[in-house]
mmCIF file of C-alpha atoms in Angstrom:
data_model
loop_
_atom_site.group_PDB
_atom_site.id
_atom_site.type_symbol
_atom_site.label_atom_id
_atom_site.label_comp_id
_atom_site.label_asym_id
_atom_site.label_seq_id
_atom_site.Cartn_x
_atom_site.Cartn_y
_atom_site.Cartn_z
ATOM 1 C CA MET G 1 0.000 0.000 0.000
ATOM 2 C CA LYS G 2 2.901 2.278 0.666
ATOM 3 C CA LYS G 3 4.070 1.700 -2.862
ATOM 4 C CA THR G 4 0.675 2.631 -4.258
ATOM 5 C CA ASN G 5 0.526 5.848 -2.228
ATOM 6 C CA CYS G 6 4.012 6.713 -3.347
ATOM 7 C CA ILE G 7 3.117 6.146 -7.014
ATOM 8 C CA LYS G 8 -0.036 8.259 -6.601
ATOM 9 C CA LYS G 9 2.029 11.105 -5.087
ATOM 10 C CA VAL G 10 4.492 10.963 -7.988
ATOM 11 C CA ILE G 11 1.643 11.032 -10.538
ATOM 12 C CA ARG G 12 -0.023 13.978 -8.740
ATOM 13 C CA CYS G 13 3.267 15.826 -8.599
ATOM 14 C CA ALA G 14 3.915 15.236 -12.310
ATOM 15 C CA ALA G 15 0.353 16.378 -13.175
ATOM 16 C CA LEU G 16 0.772 19.546 -11.087
ATOM 17 C CA CYS G 17 4.103 20.323 -12.802
ATOM 18 C CA ALA G 18 2.567 19.809 -16.244
ATOM 19 C CA ALA G 19 -0.387 22.064 -15.346
ATOM 20 C CA ALA G 20 1.993 24.753 -14.051
ATOM 21 C CA LEU G 21 4.022 24.622 -17.251
ATOM 22 C CA LEU G 22 0.839 24.828 -19.330
ATOM 23 C CA VAL G 23 -0.393 27.912 -17.458
ATOM 24 C CA ALA G 24 3.035 29.564 -17.710
ATOM 25 C CA SER G 25 3.275 28.980 -21.460
ATOM 26 C CA CYS G 26 -0.185 30.447 -22.089
ATOM 27 C CA ALA G 27 0.453 33.581 -20.067
ATOM 28 C CA GLU G 28 0.636 36.791 -22.103
ATOM 29 C CA LYS G 29 4.157 37.936 -22.720
ATOM 30 C CA PRO G 30 4.939 41.578 -22.046
ATOM 31 C CA LYS G 31 4.886 43.670 -25.227
ATOM 32 C CA SER G 32 7.609 46.076 -26.124
ATOM 33 C CA ASP G 33 7.380 49.243 -28.192
ATOM 34 C CA ASN G 34 10.794 48.473 -29.635
ATOM 35 C CA ILE G 35 10.603 47.323 -33.230
ATOM 36 C CA ILE G 36 13.689 45.714 -34.614
ATOM 37 C CA VAL G 37 14.212 46.296 -38.307
ATOM 38 C CA HIS G 38 17.224 44.856 -40.030
ATOM 39 C CA LYS G 39 19.153 47.318 -42.142
ATOM 40 C CA ARG G 40 19.052 46.410 -45.817
ATOM 41 C CA ALA G 41 22.336 45.677 -47.430
ATOM 42 C CA LYS G 42 23.182 48.437 -49.875
ATOM 43 C CA VAL G 43 23.012 47.147 -53.437
ATOM 44 C CA GLN G 44 26.273 47.878 -55.164
ATOM 45 C CA LYS G 45 25.674 49.456 -58.558
ATOM 46 C CA LYS G 46 27.734 48.050 -61.372
ATOM 47 C CA GLN G 47 30.135 50.101 -63.423
ATOM 48 C CA THR G 48 28.864 51.356 -66.780
ATOM 49 C CA GLN G 49 28.427 48.352 -69.061
ATOM 50 C CA ALA G 50 28.348 47.923 -72.820
ATOM 51 C CA MET G 51 25.943 45.694 -74.689
ATOM 52 C CA SER G 52 27.575 43.178 -76.982
ATOM 53 C CA GLY G 53 27.931 44.149 -80.611
ATOM 54 C CA TYR G 54 26.590 42.186 -83.557
ATOM 55 C CA GLU G 55 26.800 42.097 -87.307
ATOM 56 C CA ASP G 56 24.340 40.532 -89.750
ATOM 57 C CA LYS G 57 24.746 40.273 -93.522
ATOM 58 C CA ARG G 58 22.182 38.596 -95.765
ATOM 59 C CA ASN G 59 21.131 38.493 -99.395
ATOM 60 C CA VAL G 60 17.546 39.537 -100.087
ATOM 61 C CA GLU G 61 15.528 39.102 -103.267
ATOM 62 C CA TRP G 62 13.714 42.411 -103.819
ATOM 63 C CA LEU G 63 12.247 44.126 -106.876
ATOM 64 C CA GLY G 64 13.590 41.434 -109.202
ATOM 65 C CA ALA G 65 17.205 41.746 -108.016
ATOM 66 C CA THR G 66 19.448 40.531 -105.198
ATOM 67 C CA TYR G 67 20.437 43.071 -102.538
ATOM 68 C CA LYS G 68 22.788 42.615 -99.606
ATOM 69 C CA VAL G 69 21.432 43.930 -96.283
ATOM 70 C CA CYS G 70 24.151 44.658 -93.698
ATOM 71 C CA VAL G 71 23.325 45.623 -90.102
ATOM 72 C CA GLU G 72 25.930 46.331 -87.431
ATOM 73 C CA ARG G 73 25.448 47.322 -83.758
ATOM 74 C CA LYS G 74 28.225 48.879 -81.673
ATOM 75 C CA SER G 75 28.120 50.507 -78.248
ATOM 76 C CA ASP G 76 29.243 54.132 -78.252
ATOM 77 C CA ASN G 77 30.664 55.769 -75.124
ATOM 78 C CA THR G 78 30.222 59.260 -76.617
ATOM 79 C CA LEU G 79 26.397 58.980 -76.493
ATOM 80 C CA PRO G 80 24.391 59.759 -73.331
ATOM 81 C CA LEU G 81 24.226 56.821 -70.900
ATOM 82 C CA THR G 82 21.157 54.589 -70.743
ATOM 83 C CA TYR G 83 19.735 52.746 -67.724
ATOM 84 C CA ASP G 84 18.046 49.465 -66.889
ATOM 85 C CA GLU G 85 15.222 48.924 -64.359
ATOM 86 C CA GLN G 86 17.708 48.729 -61.427
ATOM 87 C CA GLY G 87 19.399 51.999 -62.365
ATOM 88 C CA ASN G 88 22.565 50.360 -63.744
ATOM 89 C CA SER G 89 24.141 52.426 -66.511
ATOM 90 C CA TYR G 90 25.002 51.253 -70.026
ATOM 91 C CA TYR G 91 26.568 52.819 -73.075
ATOM 92 C CA ASP G 92 23.967 53.383 -75.781
ATOM 93 C CA ASN G 93 24.292 51.811 -79.230
ATOM 94 C CA ARG G 94 24.843 53.075 -82.732
ATOM 95 C CA ILE G 95 23.356 50.841 -85.444
ATOM 96 C CA SER G 96 24.328 51.153 -89.082
ATOM 97 C CA VAL G 97 22.158 49.755 -91.867
ATOM 98 C CA ARG G 98 23.449 49.414 -95.428
ATOM 99 C CA VAL G 99 21.611 48.022 -98.436
ATOM 100 C CA LEU G 100 23.918 47.227 -101.339
ATOM 101 C CA ARG G 101 22.972 46.501 -104.943
ATOM 102 C CA SER G 102 24.290 43.357 -106.628
ATOM 103 C CA ASP G 103 27.144 45.382 -108.177
ATOM 104 C CA GLY G 104 28.226 46.519 -104.669
ATOM 105 C CA SER G 105 27.004 50.118 -104.990
ATOM 106 C CA VAL G 106 25.138 51.580 -102.029
ATOM 107 C CA PHE G 107 21.361 51.835 -102.386
ATOM 108 C CA PHE G 108 20.666 52.911 -98.769
ATOM 109 C CA GLU G 109 22.923 53.767 -95.841
ATOM 110 C CA ARG G 110 21.988 55.173 -92.438
ATOM 111 C CA THR G 111 23.352 55.095 -88.892
ATOM 112 C CA PHE G 112 20.564 55.000 -86.315
ATOM 113 C CA LEU G 113 20.678 56.427 -82.801
ATOM 114 C CA LYS G 114 18.010 56.303 -80.113
ATOM 115 C CA THR G 115 17.212 59.943 -80.866
ATOM 116 C CA ASP G 116 15.916 58.863 -84.295
ATOM 117 C CA PHE G 117 13.073 57.049 -82.492
ATOM 118 C CA THR G 118 12.366 59.422 -79.573
ATOM 119 C CA GLN G 119 9.018 60.620 -80.925
ATOM 120 C CA TYR G 120 7.814 57.009 -81.321
ATOM 121 C CA ILE G 121 8.648 55.668 -77.839
ATOM 122 C CA SER G 122 6.826 56.169 -74.560
ATOM 123 C CA ASP G 123 8.372 57.814 -71.494
ATOM 124 C CA THR G 124 8.727 54.339 -69.970
ATOM 125 C CA TYR G 125 11.534 53.517 -72.398
ATOM 126 C CA SER G 126 13.079 56.962 -72.803
ATOM 127 C CA LYS G 127 15.998 56.071 -70.485
ATOM 128 C CA GLY G 128 16.574 52.780 -72.299
ATOM 129 C CA ALA G 129 18.975 51.983 -75.119
ATOM 130 C CA LEU G 130 18.623 51.462 -78.842
ATOM 131 C CA LEU G 131 18.574 47.665 -78.707
ATOM 132 C CA GLY G 132 18.413 46.691 -82.326
ATOM 133 C CA VAL G 133 17.446 47.244 -85.922
ATOM 134 C CA VAL G 134 17.138 43.924 -87.743
ATOM 135 C CA PHE G 135 15.952 43.002 -91.219
ATOM 136 C CA ASP G 136 12.472 41.467 -91.033
ATOM 137 C CA CYS G 137 11.118 40.885 -94.547
ATOM 138 C CA VAL G 138 10.254 42.288 -97.946
ATOM 139 C CA ASP G 139 6.944 44.104 -97.520
ATOM 140 C CA GLY G 140 5.594 44.872 -100.997
ATOM 141 C CA ASP G 141 7.941 47.414 -102.545
ATOM 142 C CA ALA G 142 9.670 48.157 -99.208
ATOM 143 C CA LEU G 143 12.282 46.515 -97.026
ATOM 144 C CA ARG G 144 10.889 46.080 -93.516
ATOM 145 C CA PHE G 145 13.101 46.218 -90.408
ATOM 146 C CA ALA G 146 12.160 45.597 -86.781
ATOM 147 C CA ALA G 147 13.645 48.112 -84.345
ATOM 148 C CA SER G 148 13.476 48.268 -80.559
ATOM 149 C CA VAL G 149 14.289 50.675 -77.752
ATOM 150 C CA GLY G 150 14.220 49.462 -74.152
ATOM 151 C CA SER G 151 16.081 48.058 -71.186
ATOM 152 C CA PRO G 152 19.741 47.370 -72.010
ATOM 153 C CA ASP G 153 19.850 44.477 -69.508
ATOM 154 C CA LYS G 154 20.133 41.310 -71.620
ATOM 155 C CA MET G 155 17.944 39.426 -69.112
ATOM 156 C CA SER G 156 15.086 41.923 -69.523
ATOM 157 C CA ASP G 157 12.299 41.747 -72.061
ATOM 158 C CA GLU G 158 11.159 45.347 -71.582
ATOM 159 C CA TYR G 159 11.236 47.224 -74.900
ATOM 160 C CA GLU G 160 9.157 49.257 -77.344
ATOM 161 C CA PRO G 161 8.823 47.568 -80.776
ATOM 162 C CA LEU G 162 9.042 49.734 -83.898
ATOM 163 C CA VAL G 163 8.804 49.193 -87.653
ATOM 164 C CA VAL G 164 11.284 50.835 -90.022
ATOM 165 C CA LYS G 165 10.632 50.676 -93.763
ATOM 166 C CA VAL G 166 12.891 51.620 -96.660
ATOM 167 C CA SER G 167 10.947 52.267 -99.870
ATOM 168 C CA ARG G 168 12.076 51.403 -103.383
ATOM 169 C CA LEU G 169 13.198 55.051 -103.709
ATOM 170 C CA GLY G 170 15.262 54.898 -100.502
ATOM 171 C CA ALA G 171 12.767 56.876 -98.392
ATOM 172 C CA LEU G 172 12.601 55.962 -94.705
ATOM 173 C CA SER G 173 9.470 55.626 -92.557
ATOM 174 C CA VAL G 174 9.159 54.728 -88.866
ATOM 175 C CA ALA G 175 6.090 53.664 -86.877
ATOM 176 C CA LYS G 176 5.183 51.879 -83.655
ATOM 177 C CA ASP G 177 4.742 48.158 -84.173
ATOM 178 C CA THR G 178 1.142 47.536 -83.166
ATOM 179 C CA LYS G 179 1.037 43.912 -84.349
ATOM 180 C CA LEU G 180 2.045 41.260 -81.853
ATOM 181 C CA ASP G 181 4.014 38.280 -83.145
ATOM 182 C CA THR G 182 1.845 35.789 -81.249
ATOM 183 C CA ALA G 183 -0.191 34.434 -84.162
ATOM 184 C CA SER G 184 0.081 30.767 -85.064
ATOM 185 C CA GLU G 185 1.610 29.735 -88.391
ATOM 186 C CA ASP G 186 -1.877 28.875 -89.737
ATOM 187 C CA GLU G 187 -3.113 32.405 -88.922
ATOM 188 C CA LEU G 188 -0.074 33.896 -90.643
ATOM 189 C CA GLU G 189 -0.675 31.777 -93.769
ATOM 190 C CA ASP G 190 -4.354 32.873 -93.796
ATOM 191 C CA GLU G 191 -3.265 36.496 -93.431
ATOM 192 C CA ASP G 192 -0.841 36.148 -96.352
ATOM 193 C CA ASP G 193 -3.597 34.641 -98.486
ATOM 194 C CA GLY G 194 -5.898 37.558 -97.677
ATOM 195 C CA VAL G 195 -8.369 35.384 -95.745
#
């Protein structure tokens, strides 16, 4: 019987300790007016960067003859700096477009800067760079180029698309590209057929 009383006392003592711990853990902790905020690490801005250059040369059948279209992009440290979304600075680009006749004579030649497209781009992209001018296709009696101005960060897809056309007389026209290139191949074939 002594053993049973002793076991009962141990069980009661353990139950009382557990109840005391439960009450203590549920008690409201004192609140402090001190708010601890960790200081953000300062993001180190990169030095001024240059976009990579490129050169594209291709033969194009146009107006019953073969023309060579040459496009070259180079960064230019004499132009005003451009910026990406994080505020990193980049040298802007200078893009030259040449269209040569089959005998090698120059039909069209122009060096494009971002300022050539300022009136066609929104304020969102005004701090961006001239990203590219690339040959797209023959569009009736004109050569069609796709141009873009936007974030110089190669990981970004933020840009304003533009259309540049060179007429058969060498006249230049620029417009915003309002057509998205999201159509399926079947839709494009229907569009070409006039359906």
